mmCIF file of C-alpha atoms in Angstrom:
data_model
loop_
_atom_site.group_PDB
_atom_site.id
_atom_site.type_symbol
_atom_site.label_atom_id
_atom_site.label_comp_id
_atom_site.label_asym_id
_atom_site.label_seq_id
_atom_site.Cartn_x
_atom_site.Cartn_y
_atom_site.Cartn_z
ATOM 1 C CA MET A 1395 -2.644 41.387 -17.065
ATOM 2 C CA ASP A 1396 -3.605 41.038 -13.420
ATOM 3 C CA ALA A 1397 -4.114 37.731 -11.583
ATOM 4 C CA LEU A 1398 -7.893 37.704 -11.906
ATOM 5 C CA ASP A 1399 -7.752 38.164 -15.670
ATOM 6 C CA SER A 1400 -5.297 35.260 -16.000
ATOM 7 C CA GLN A 1401 -7.419 33.065 -13.770
ATOM 8 C CA LEU A 1402 -10.567 33.787 -15.743
ATOM 9 C CA ARG A 1403 -8.818 32.990 -19.026
ATOM 10 C CA PHE A 1404 -7.900 29.620 -17.537
ATOM 11 C CA ILE A 1405 -11.495 29.081 -16.335
ATOM 12 C CA LEU A 1406 -12.877 29.853 -19.794
ATOM 13 C CA GLU A 1407 -10.303 27.634 -21.495
ATOM 14 C CA ALA A 1408 -11.311 24.815 -19.121
ATOM 15 C CA ASP A 1409 -14.834 24.989 -20.561
ATOM 16 C CA LYS A 1410 -13.507 23.034 -23.562
ATOM 17 C CA LEU A 1411 -13.196 19.881 -21.442
ATOM 18 C CA LYS A 1412 -16.995 19.581 -21.730
ATOM 19 C CA ASN A 1413 -16.482 18.742 -25.406
ATOM 20 C CA VAL A 1414 -13.937 15.934 -24.872
ATOM 21 C CA LEU A 1415 -15.758 12.597 -25.151
ATOM 22 C CA ARG A 1416 -14.701 9.429 -23.342
ATOM 23 C CA GLN A 1417 -15.450 5.845 -24.406
ATOM 24 C CA THR A 1418 -17.606 5.223 -21.329
ATOM 25 C CA PRO A 1419 -21.393 5.529 -21.698
ATOM 26 C CA LEU A 1420 -23.624 7.157 -19.092
ATOM 27 C CA CYS A 1421 -25.352 4.614 -16.809
ATOM 28 C CA ASP A 1422 -28.494 4.778 -18.947
ATOM 29 C CA GLY A 1423 -26.467 4.126 -22.118
ATOM 30 C CA SER A 1424 -27.971 7.233 -23.760
ATOM 31 C CA ARG A 1425 -24.678 8.791 -24.842
ATOM 32 C CA ARG A 1426 -20.931 8.856 -24.119
ATOM 33 C CA GLU A 1427 -19.657 10.677 -21.071
ATOM 34 C CA ASN A 1428 -17.504 13.782 -21.418
ATOM 35 C CA SER A 1429 -14.374 14.422 -19.375
ATOM 36 C CA ALA A 1430 -15.790 17.388 -17.426
ATOM 37 C CA GLU A 1431 -18.782 15.495 -16.048
ATOM 38 C CA HIS A 1432 -16.502 12.476 -15.455
ATOM 39 C CA SER A 1433 -14.242 14.706 -13.335
ATOM 40 C CA TRP A 1434 -17.259 15.927 -11.366
ATOM 41 C CA HIS A 1435 -18.345 12.351 -10.750
ATOM 42 C CA LEU A 1436 -14.882 11.409 -9.432
ATOM 43 C CA ALA A 1437 -14.833 14.411 -7.074
ATOM 44 C CA LEU A 1438 -18.242 13.411 -5.733
ATOM 45 C CA MET A 1439 -16.949 9.862 -5.269
ATOM 46 C CA ALA A 1440 -13.929 11.164 -3.349
ATOM 47 C CA ILE A 1441 -16.273 12.917 -0.922
ATOM 48 C CA VAL A 1442 -18.705 10.013 -0.553
ATOM 49 C CA LEU A 1443 -16.183 7.138 -0.528
ATOM 50 C CA GLY A 1444 -13.488 8.904 1.501
ATOM 51 C CA LYS A 1445 -13.771 6.456 4.405
ATOM 52 C CA HIS A 1446 -12.483 3.699 2.109
ATOM 53 C CA ALA A 1447 -9.191 5.546 1.555
ATOM 54 C CA PRO A 1448 -6.198 4.637 3.755
ATOM 55 C CA PRO A 1449 -6.280 6.442 7.146
ATOM 56 C CA GLY A 1450 -4.769 9.912 6.978
ATOM 57 C CA THR A 1451 -5.524 10.470 3.276
ATOM 58 C CA ASP A 1452 -6.157 14.184 2.658
ATOM 59 C CA LEU A 1453 -9.454 14.097 0.777
ATOM 60 C CA GLY A 1454 -9.328 17.784 -0.133
ATOM 61 C CA ARG A 1455 -6.178 17.081 -2.138
ATOM 62 C CA VAL A 1456 -7.817 14.054 -3.762
ATOM 63 C CA VAL A 1457 -10.788 16.196 -4.799
ATOM 64 C CA ALA A 1458 -8.505 18.896 -6.237
ATOM 65 C CA MET A 1459 -6.487 16.305 -8.165
ATOM 66 C CA VAL A 1460 -9.472 14.598 -9.764
ATOM 67 C CA LEU A 1461 -10.993 17.969 -10.704
ATOM 68 C CA LEU A 1462 -7.778 18.876 -12.551
ATOM 69 C CA HIS A 1463 -6.548 15.513 -13.803
ATOM 70 C CA ASP A 1464 -8.182 15.500 -17.240
ATOM 71 C CA LEU A 1465 -7.703 19.164 -18.217
ATOM 72 C CA VAL A 1466 -4.754 18.158 -20.403
ATOM 73 C CA GLU A 1467 -7.235 16.305 -22.637
ATOM 74 C CA ILE A 1468 -8.338 19.701 -23.969
ATOM 75 C CA ASP A 1469 -5.214 19.553 -26.133
ATOM 76 C CA ALA A 1470 -4.307 15.852 -26.033
ATOM 77 C CA GLY A 1471 -7.780 14.269 -26.308
ATOM 78 C CA ASP A 1472 -8.921 11.257 -24.316
ATOM 79 C CA LEU A 1473 -7.119 7.968 -24.931
ATOM 80 C CA TYR A 1474 -9.017 4.740 -24.272
ATOM 81 C CA VAL A 1475 -7.576 2.968 -21.247
ATOM 82 C CA TYR A 1476 -7.058 -0.206 -23.337
ATOM 83 C CA ALA A 1477 -4.955 1.521 -26.046
ATOM 84 C CA ASP A 1478 -1.532 -0.039 -26.822
ATOM 85 C CA GLU A 1479 1.774 0.951 -25.231
ATOM 86 C CA GLU A 1480 2.950 3.063 -28.175
ATOM 87 C CA ALA A 1481 -0.267 5.100 -28.130
ATOM 88 C CA GLN A 1482 0.044 5.496 -24.339
ATOM 89 C CA GLN A 1483 3.549 6.933 -24.733
ATOM 90 C CA ARG A 1484 2.508 9.382 -27.433
ATOM 91 C CA GLN A 1485 -0.392 10.406 -25.194
ATOM 92 C CA ALA A 1486 1.891 10.984 -22.199
ATOM 93 C CA ALA A 1487 4.088 13.348 -24.228
ATOM 94 C CA ALA A 1488 1.047 15.227 -25.573
ATOM 95 C CA GLU A 1489 -0.338 15.574 -22.043
ATOM 96 C CA ARG A 1490 2.906 17.016 -20.706
ATOM 97 C CA ALA A 1491 2.879 19.652 -23.426
ATOM 98 C CA ALA A 1492 -0.784 20.382 -22.683
ATOM 99 C CA ALA A 1493 -0.051 20.789 -18.978
ATOM 100 C CA GLY A 1494 2.572 23.384 -19.840
ATOM 101 C CA ARG A 1495 0.207 25.384 -21.996
ATOM 102 C CA LEU A 1496 -2.928 25.147 -19.825
ATOM 103 C CA PHE A 1497 -1.505 25.652 -16.342
ATOM 104 C CA GLY A 1498 0.741 28.305 -17.913
ATOM 105 C CA LEU A 1499 -2.347 30.480 -18.412
ATOM 106 C CA LEU A 1500 -2.440 31.021 -14.623
ATOM 107 C CA PRO A 1501 -0.310 33.394 -12.519
ATOM 108 C CA PRO A 1502 3.109 31.705 -12.081
ATOM 109 C CA ASP A 1503 2.774 30.615 -8.432
ATOM 110 C CA GLN A 1504 -0.633 29.097 -9.068
ATOM 111 C CA ALA A 1505 0.511 27.496 -12.321
ATOM 112 C CA ALA A 1506 3.315 25.737 -10.434
ATOM 113 C CA ALA A 1507 1.018 24.580 -7.609
ATOM 114 C CA LEU A 1508 -1.679 23.147 -9.880
ATOM 115 C CA ARG A 1509 0.812 21.542 -12.229
ATOM 116 C CA ALA A 1510 2.455 19.886 -9.238
ATOM 117 C CA LEU A 1511 -0.937 18.447 -8.219
ATOM 118 C CA TRP A 1512 -1.437 17.126 -11.754
ATOM 119 C CA GLU A 1513 2.018 15.507 -11.731
ATOM 120 C CA GLU A 1514 1.405 14.009 -8.305
ATOM 121 C CA PHE A 1515 -1.727 12.344 -9.677
ATOM 122 C CA GLU A 1516 0.164 11.015 -12.704
ATOM 123 C CA GLU A 1517 3.088 9.692 -10.652
ATOM 124 C CA ARG A 1518 0.841 7.838 -8.222
ATOM 125 C CA ARG A 1519 3.292 7.964 -5.336
ATOM 126 C CA THR A 1520 1.194 9.523 -2.550
ATOM 127 C CA PRO A 1521 -1.888 7.939 -0.912
ATOM 128 C CA GLU A 1522 -3.945 10.849 -2.277
ATOM 129 C CA ALA A 1523 -2.841 10.176 -5.860
ATOM 130 C CA ARG A 1524 -3.362 6.441 -5.473
ATOM 131 C CA PHE A 1525 -6.873 6.905 -4.083
ATOM 132 C CA GLY A 1526 -7.739 9.368 -6.860
ATOM 133 C CA ARG A 1527 -6.428 6.974 -9.503
ATOM 134 C CA ALA A 1528 -8.446 4.156 -7.936
ATOM 135 C CA LEU A 1529 -11.620 6.228 -8.341
ATOM 136 C CA ASP A 1530 -10.659 7.043 -11.925
ATOM 137 C CA ARG A 1531 -10.428 3.293 -12.660
ATOM 138 C CA LEU A 1532 -13.517 2.284 -10.686
ATOM 139 C CA GLN A 1533 -15.926 4.848 -12.135
ATOM 140 C CA PRO A 1534 -15.941 3.590 -15.747
ATOM 141 C CA ILE A 1535 -16.419 0.014 -14.475
ATOM 142 C CA LEU A 1536 -19.502 1.182 -12.558
ATOM 143 C CA LEU A 1537 -20.878 2.994 -15.612
ATOM 144 C CA ASN A 1538 -20.099 0.147 -17.983
ATOM 145 C CA PHE A 1539 -21.751 -2.350 -15.672
ATOM 146 C CA SER A 1540 -24.849 -0.150 -15.303
ATOM 147 C CA SER A 1541 -25.209 0.209 -19.064
ATOM 148 C CA GLY A 1542 -24.934 -3.572 -19.593
ATOM 149 C CA GLY A 1543 -21.283 -3.526 -20.676
ATOM 150 C CA GLU A 1544 -21.788 -1.293 -23.688
ATOM 151 C CA SER A 1545 -18.235 -0.041 -24.255
ATOM 152 C CA TRP A 1546 -16.652 -3.387 -23.245
ATOM 153 C CA ARG A 1547 -18.675 -5.207 -25.867
ATOM 154 C CA SER A 1548 -18.240 -2.632 -28.619
ATOM 155 C CA HIS A 1549 -14.438 -2.706 -28.145
ATOM 156 C CA GLY A 1550 -14.187 -6.495 -27.643
ATOM 157 C CA ILE A 1551 -12.674 -6.115 -24.150
ATOM 158 C CA THR A 1552 -12.318 -9.287 -22.036
ATOM 159 C CA ALA A 1553 -12.381 -9.816 -18.272
ATOM 160 C CA ASP A 1554 -8.622 -10.328 -17.947
ATOM 161 C CA GLN A 1555 -8.042 -6.884 -19.459
ATOM 162 C CA VAL A 1556 -10.460 -5.244 -17.029
ATOM 163 C CA LEU A 1557 -8.951 -7.144 -14.085
ATOM 164 C CA ALA A 1558 -5.445 -6.015 -15.094
ATOM 165 C CA LYS A 1559 -6.588 -2.378 -14.995
ATOM 166 C CA ALA A 1560 -8.313 -3.001 -11.655
ATOM 167 C CA THR A 1561 -5.015 -3.589 -9.846
ATOM 168 C CA LEU A 1562 -4.776 0.198 -9.590
ATOM 169 C CA ILE A 1563 -8.039 0.195 -7.638
ATOM 170 C CA GLU A 1564 -6.689 -2.224 -5.010
ATOM 171 C CA ASP A 1565 -3.563 -0.136 -4.820
ATOM 172 C CA GLY A 1566 -5.588 2.921 -3.771
ATOM 173 C CA SER A 1567 -8.249 1.275 -1.628
ATOM 174 C CA ALA A 1568 -8.496 -2.355 -0.487
ATOM 175 C CA ALA A 1569 -12.287 -2.144 -0.065
ATOM 176 C CA LEU A 1570 -12.889 -0.614 -3.488
ATOM 177 C CA GLY A 1571 -10.504 -3.102 -5.101
ATOM 178 C CA GLU A 1572 -12.430 -6.006 -3.634
ATOM 179 C CA TYR A 1573 -15.710 -4.480 -4.745
ATOM 180 C CA ALA A 1574 -14.391 -4.029 -8.302
ATOM 181 C CA ARG A 1575 -13.253 -7.669 -8.543
ATOM 182 C CA THR A 1576 -16.676 -8.873 -7.462
ATOM 183 C CA LEU A 1577 -18.388 -6.557 -9.939
ATOM 184 C CA ILE A 1578 -16.172 -7.738 -12.818
ATOM 185 C CA GLY A 1579 -17.052 -11.355 -11.985
ATOM 186 C CA ASP A 1580 -20.715 -10.410 -11.911
ATOM 187 C CA ALA A 1581 -20.376 -8.657 -15.289
ATOM 188 C CA VAL A 1582 -19.003 -11.875 -16.810
ATOM 189 C CA ALA A 1583 -21.782 -13.946 -15.204
ATOM 190 C CA ARG A 1584 -24.402 -11.619 -16.698
ATOM 191 C CA GLY A 1585 -22.842 -11.601 -20.158
ATOM 192 C CA TYR A 1586 -21.881 -7.902 -20.031
ATOM 193 C CA LEU A 1587 -18.190 -8.762 -20.350
ATOM 194 C CA ALA A 1588 -16.522 -11.622 -22.225
ATOM 195 C CA PRO A 1589 -14.511 -14.066 -20.075
ATOM 196 C CA ALA A 1590 -10.716 -14.144 -20.378
ATOM 197 C CA GLU A 1591 -9.531 -15.578 -23.694
ATOM 198 C CA PRO A 1592 -8.398 -19.177 -23.291
ATOM 199 C CA MET B 321 -27.068 -3.352 2.996
ATOM 200 C CA ASP B 322 -23.605 -2.233 4.069
ATOM 201 C CA ALA B 323 -22.261 1.308 3.834
ATOM 202 C CA LEU B 324 -20.363 0.788 0.586
ATOM 203 C CA ASP B 325 -23.447 -0.564 -1.203
ATOM 204 C CA SER B 326 -25.491 2.456 -0.089
ATOM 205 C CA GLN B 327 -22.740 4.835 -1.161
ATOM 206 C CA LEU B 328 -22.446 3.252 -4.600
ATOM 207 C CA ARG B 329 -26.210 3.436 -5.127
ATOM 208 C CA PHE B 330 -25.960 7.168 -4.415
ATOM 209 C CA ILE B 331 -22.998 7.499 -6.809
ATOM 210 C CA LEU B 332 -24.910 5.743 -9.599
ATOM 211 C CA GLU B 333 -28.048 7.785 -8.973
ATOM 212 C CA ALA B 334 -25.915 10.945 -9.197
ATOM 213 C CA ASP B 335 -25.040 9.974 -12.788
ATOM 214 C CA LYS B 336 -28.485 11.282 -13.790
ATOM 215 C CA LEU B 337 -27.347 14.878 -13.174
ATOM 216 C CA LYS B 338 -25.446 14.598 -16.478
ATOM 217 C CA ASN B 339 -28.826 14.577 -18.225
ATOM 218 C CA VAL B 340 -30.200 17.730 -16.572
ATOM 219 C CA LEU B 341 -29.811 20.635 -19.005
ATOM 220 C CA ARG B 342 -29.379 24.256 -17.979
ATOM 221 C CA GLN B 343 -30.266 27.347 -20.011
ATOM 222 C CA THR B 344 -26.631 28.410 -20.269
ATOM 223 C CA PRO B 345 -24.712 27.544 -23.451
ATOM 224 C CA LEU B 346 -21.116 26.338 -23.477
ATOM 225 C CA CYS B 347 -18.614 29.106 -24.274
ATOM 226 C CA ASP B 348 -18.520 28.011 -27.933
ATOM 227 C CA GLY B 349 -22.322 28.120 -28.143
ATOM 228 C CA SER B 350 -22.401 24.532 -29.477
ATOM 229 C CA ARG B 351 -24.963 23.196 -26.990
ATOM 230 C CA ARG B 352 -26.508 23.812 -23.565
ATOM 231 C CA GLU B 353 -24.535 22.968 -20.459
ATOM 232 C CA ASN B 354 -25.640 20.178 -18.131
ATOM 233 C CA SER B 355 -25.700 20.472 -14.353
ATOM 234 C CA ALA B 356 -22.938 17.904 -13.737
ATOM 235 C CA GLU B 357 -20.357 19.687 -15.888
ATOM 236 C CA HIS B 358 -21.560 23.028 -14.465
ATOM 237 C CA SER B 359 -20.851 21.693 -10.952
ATOM 238 C CA TRP B 360 -17.369 20.617 -12.045
ATOM 239 C CA HIS B 361 -16.731 24.074 -13.477
ATOM 240 C CA LEU B 362 -17.755 25.740 -10.204
ATOM 241 C CA ALA B 363 -15.496 23.442 -8.182
ATOM 242 C CA LEU B 364 -12.578 24.289 -10.455
ATOM 243 C CA MET B 365 -13.410 27.995 -10.031
ATOM 244 C CA ALA B 366 -13.418 27.589 -6.239
ATOM 245 C CA ILE B 367 -9.874 26.207 -6.419
ATOM 246 C CA VAL B 368 -8.575 28.766 -8.903
ATOM 247 C CA LEU B 369 -10.362 31.867 -7.555
ATOM 248 C CA GLY B 370 -10.039 31.017 -3.852
ATOM 249 C CA LYS B 371 -7.848 34.053 -3.149
ATOM 250 C CA HIS B 372 -10.799 36.292 -4.003
ATOM 251 C CA ALA B 373 -12.898 34.814 -1.174
ATOM 252 C CA PRO B 374 -12.940 36.607 2.202
ATOM 253 C CA PRO B 375 -9.918 35.700 4.372
ATOM 254 C CA GLY B 376 -10.474 32.523 6.370
ATOM 255 C CA THR B 377 -12.961 30.987 3.917
ATOM 256 C CA ASP B 378 -12.607 27.173 3.989
ATOM 257 C CA LEU B 379 -12.264 26.368 0.295
ATOM 258 C CA GLY B 380 -12.596 22.626 0.817
ATOM 259 C CA ARG B 381 -16.103 23.211 2.119
ATOM 260 C CA VAL B 382 -16.869 25.506 -0.815
ATOM 261 C CA VAL B 383 -15.738 22.799 -3.251
ATOM 262 C CA ALA B 384 -17.854 20.150 -1.518
ATOM 263 C CA MET B 385 -20.914 22.423 -1.538
ATOM 264 C CA VAL B 386 -20.715 23.284 -5.219
ATOM 265 C CA LEU B 387 -20.172 19.624 -6.137
ATOM 266 C CA LEU B 388 -23.390 18.712 -4.295
ATOM 267 C CA HIS B 389 -25.530 21.789 -4.789
ATOM 268 C CA ASP B 390 -27.383 20.751 -7.949
ATOM 269 C CA LEU B 391 -27.983 17.052 -7.192
ATOM 270 C CA VAL B 392 -31.579 17.870 -6.215
ATOM 271 C CA GLU B 393 -32.201 18.780 -9.857
ATOM 272 C CA ILE B 394 -32.197 15.047 -10.651
ATOM 273 C CA ASP B 395 -35.760 15.061 -9.312
ATOM 274 C CA ALA B 396 -36.667 18.752 -9.416
ATOM 275 C CA GLY B 397 -35.114 19.766 -12.760
ATOM 276 C CA ASP B 398 -33.247 23.007 -13.374
ATOM 277 C CA LEU B 399 -35.186 26.240 -13.020
ATOM 278 C CA TYR B 400 -33.976 29.252 -15.014
ATOM 279 C CA VAL B 401 -32.589 31.893 -12.666
ATOM 280 C CA TYR B 402 -35.004 34.478 -14.135
ATOM 281 C CA ALA B 403 -38.167 32.428 -13.463
ATOM 282 C CA ASP B 404 -40.956 34.182 -11.513
ATOM 283 C CA GLU B 405 -41.439 34.053 -7.744
ATOM 284 C CA GLU B 406 -44.219 31.451 -7.834
ATOM 285 C CA ALA B 407 -42.077 29.088 -9.914
ATOM 286 C CA GLN B 408 -39.152 29.675 -7.535
ATOM 287 C CA GLN B 409 -41.285 28.668 -4.558
ATOM 288 C CA ARG B 410 -42.549 25.507 -6.241
ATOM 289 C CA GLN B 411 -38.952 24.694 -7.142
ATOM 290 C CA ALA B 412 -37.746 25.176 -3.555
ATOM 291 C CA ALA B 413 -40.344 22.690 -2.284
ATOM 292 C CA ALA B 414 -39.457 20.163 -4.984
ATOM 293 C CA GLU B 415 -35.764 20.520 -4.153
ATOM 294 C CA ARG B 416 -36.355 19.891 -0.447
ATOM 295 C CA ALA B 417 -38.194 16.673 -1.281
ATOM 296 C CA ALA B 418 -35.406 15.686 -3.660
ATOM 297 C CA ALA B 419 -32.762 16.301 -0.991
ATOM 298 C CA GLY B 420 -34.646 13.934 1.318
ATOM 299 C CA ARG B 421 -34.775 11.176 -1.274
ATOM 300 C CA LEU B 422 -31.266 11.537 -2.701
ATOM 301 C CA PHE B 423 -29.190 12.093 0.420
ATOM 302 C CA GLY B 424 -31.402 9.448 2.040
ATOM 303 C CA LEU B 425 -29.750 6.834 -0.176
ATOM 304 C CA LEU B 426 -26.558 7.246 1.903
ATOM 305 C CA PRO B 427 -25.761 5.758 5.328
ATOM 306 C CA PRO B 428 -27.584 7.928 7.931
ATOM 307 C CA ASP B 429 -24.575 9.833 9.335
ATOM 308 C CA GLN B 430 -23.329 10.687 5.859
ATOM 309 C CA ALA B 431 -26.833 11.566 4.656
ATOM 310 C CA ALA B 432 -27.129 14.090 7.498
ATOM 311 C CA ALA B 433 -23.675 15.592 6.863
ATOM 312 C CA LEU B 434 -24.151 16.064 3.110
ATOM 313 C CA ARG B 435 -27.705 17.337 3.479
ATOM 314 C CA ALA B 436 -26.422 19.887 6.006
ATOM 315 C CA LEU B 437 -23.861 21.078 3.452
ATOM 316 C CA TRP B 438 -26.608 21.405 0.838
ATOM 317 C CA GLU B 439 -28.765 23.416 3.257
ATOM 318 C CA GLU B 440 -25.835 25.621 4.213
ATOM 319 C CA PHE B 441 -25.372 26.469 0.530
ATOM 320 C CA GLU B 442 -29.072 27.247 0.114
ATOM 321 C CA GLU B 443 -29.259 29.407 3.248
ATOM 322 C CA ARG B 444 -26.252 31.505 2.274
ATOM 323 C CA ARG B 445 -25.310 32.404 5.829
ATOM 324 C CA THR B 446 -21.657 31.327 6.011
ATOM 325 C CA PRO B 447 -18.754 32.845 4.018
ATOM 326 C CA GLU B 448 -18.305 29.432 2.329
ATOM 327 C CA ALA B 449 -21.916 29.336 1.134
ATOM 328 C CA ARG B 450 -21.794 32.970 0.013
ATOM 329 C CA PHE B 451 -18.596 32.420 -1.967
ATOM 330 C CA GLY B 452 -20.022 29.254 -3.552
ATOM 331 C CA ARG B 453 -23.231 31.069 -4.489
ATOM 332 C CA ALA B 454 -21.165 33.901 -5.973
ATOM 333 C CA LEU B 455 -19.403 31.409 -8.243
ATOM 334 C CA ASP B 456 -22.764 29.870 -9.188
ATOM 335 C CA ARG B 457 -23.972 33.318 -10.313
ATOM 336 C CA LEU B 458 -20.739 34.373 -11.999
ATOM 337 C CA GLN B 459 -20.179 31.223 -14.090
ATOM 338 C CA PRO B 460 -23.260 31.557 -16.344
ATOM 339 C CA ILE B 461 -22.434 35.236 -16.929
ATOM 340 C CA LEU B 462 -18.961 34.196 -18.112
ATOM 341 C CA LEU B 463 -20.404 31.526 -20.418
ATOM 342 C CA ASN B 464 -23.141 33.775 -21.742
ATOM 343 C CA PHE B 465 -20.657 36.536 -22.443
ATOM 344 C CA SER B 466 -18.295 34.112 -24.230
ATOM 345 C CA SER B 467 -21.076 32.809 -26.451
ATOM 346 C CA GLY B 468 -22.163 36.321 -27.436
ATOM 347 C CA GLY B 469 -25.122 36.476 -25.042
ATOM 348 C CA GLU B 470 -26.989 33.539 -26.522
ATOM 349 C CA SER B 471 -29.320 32.672 -23.636
ATOM 350 C CA TRP B 472 -29.837 36.331 -22.636
ATOM 351 C CA ARG B 473 -31.038 37.165 -26.117
ATOM 352 C CA SER B 474 -33.169 34.082 -26.605
ATOM 353 C CA HIS B 475 -34.977 34.753 -23.299
ATOM 354 C CA GLY B 476 -35.209 38.540 -23.753
ATOM 355 C CA ILE B 477 -33.206 39.233 -20.578
ATOM 356 C CA THR B 478 -32.116 42.853 -19.940
ATOM 357 C CA ALA B 479 -29.092 44.275 -18.114
ATOM 358 C CA ASP B 480 -31.059 45.326 -15.025
ATOM 359 C CA GLN B 481 -32.158 41.717 -14.513
ATOM 360 C CA VAL B 482 -28.588 40.436 -14.772
ATOM 361 C CA LEU B 483 -27.339 43.184 -12.453
ATOM 362 C CA ALA B 484 -30.007 42.303 -9.863
ATOM 363 C CA LYS B 485 -28.794 38.681 -9.845
ATOM 364 C CA ALA B 486 -25.192 39.878 -9.621
ATOM 365 C CA THR B 487 -25.697 41.304 -6.125
ATOM 366 C CA LEU B 488 -25.114 37.761 -4.854
ATOM 367 C CA ILE B 489 -21.680 37.826 -6.468
ATOM 368 C CA GLU B 490 -20.657 40.972 -4.566
ATOM 369 C CA ASP B 491 -22.014 39.409 -1.422
ATOM 370 C CA GLY B 492 -19.603 36.463 -1.751
ATOM 371 C CA SER B 493 -16.563 38.255 -3.159
ATOM 372 C CA ALA B 494 -15.966 41.984 -3.643
ATOM 373 C CA ALA B 495 -13.428 41.401 -6.442
ATOM 374 C CA LEU B 496 -15.651 39.001 -8.375
ATOM 375 C CA GLY B 497 -18.642 41.299 -7.908
ATOM 376 C CA GLU B 498 -16.740 44.210 -9.384
ATOM 377 C CA TYR B 499 -15.565 42.042 -12.263
ATOM 378 C CA ALA B 500 -19.133 40.888 -12.991
ATOM 379 C CA ARG B 501 -20.447 44.481 -13.092
ATOM 380 C CA THR B 502 -17.773 45.470 -15.567
ATOM 381 C CA LEU B 503 -18.498 42.414 -17.714
ATOM 382 C CA ILE B 504 -22.240 43.131 -17.743
ATOM 383 C CA GLY B 505 -21.537 46.700 -18.892
ATOM 384 C CA ASP B 506 -19.262 45.342 -21.582
ATOM 385 C CA ALA B 507 -21.962 42.865 -22.684
ATOM 386 C CA VAL B 508 -24.390 45.759 -23.180
ATOM 387 C CA ALA B 509 -21.773 47.780 -25.088
ATOM 388 C CA ARG B 510 -21.182 44.847 -27.452
ATOM 389 C CA GLY B 511 -24.876 44.175 -28.028
ATOM 390 C CA TYR B 512 -24.834 40.775 -26.264
ATOM 391 C CA LEU B 513 -27.318 42.001 -23.653
ATOM 392 C CA ALA B 514 -30.164 44.493 -24.023
ATOM 393 C CA PRO B 515 -29.909 47.641 -21.840
ATOM 394 C CA ALA B 516 -32.338 48.115 -18.955
ATOM 395 C CA GLU B 517 -35.881 48.827 -20.125
ATOM 396 C CA PRO B 518 -36.713 52.519 -19.856
#
């Protein structure tokens, strides 16, 4: 099989990400978001919000990472960000196996390069990975807020839980972290999100 | 309003692209594709198929263009690629107005930069725009083929019409153009696509 055939098999396999549903609603609350359109939204955010990344961040790498980061959900499914530790560990193992299968559809050099980008995003060591992860945490907060807190309320999530997840936003971008904290406070004030349990 | 507020308004407005439906089905034929997940698919294709672009093509610019290219459909809707000339002209005017409103949500310097990228894609003069447009023409052929020609058959499209649209693929990438021609021939052979009318 030549390189183009392998690449097109990967492209067609990727189509399945459009059928993986997340917990987050669209802004208008009409339905749940899928992981493909979520990935598009993050890539658009990387382009538009790039000036809020630390100086020197390579935005092209951020865009590539967020476009790829959820492909493993084709096999592993999407896990809600507030799932427990045991579920998170099972998910991590399933995602590693999925990365092997999916990137393995590509020609070997490309498989290695794209898998390395996926691992970089997961490991959160570079400024690019940290900025991408910040966007991935900020985007559902924006959508939840816009829809009046739909998925927070239906899952009984409280403000302290959202704030704990928001530390990753500060870690990738000081400006976006500050914005997220303000928005979470506003969500509590409006009754979209329950305050921290006493 | 500061820059971040303007940028986030744009990001939230962009969410509406997830509700714009195209004629193309997903590969599994389960439903029609929306323009946000289509844009994600094209961006992924730009990364994976970049070696089939002419040497020197700036793939980062291609990715940015395909991520942005359909935003105007939030106001203008999606027009089927086989619509008549009059409908195409009405659509072009509606898309220009939409570009003014949508990119106009951003801070002025960023509005100008992203609108310029959108226009570059539309005008198809640079190698980046031509490669991006090639992907935009190839992707629905791949999805249609995978689903057994669903939208071709339901709209009574014939092979000569698909081949005429495929000239844009050759124009952006010789290898992808050749692949598309072979696939169209194969679609006719399998009965997914009606042969050219006599």
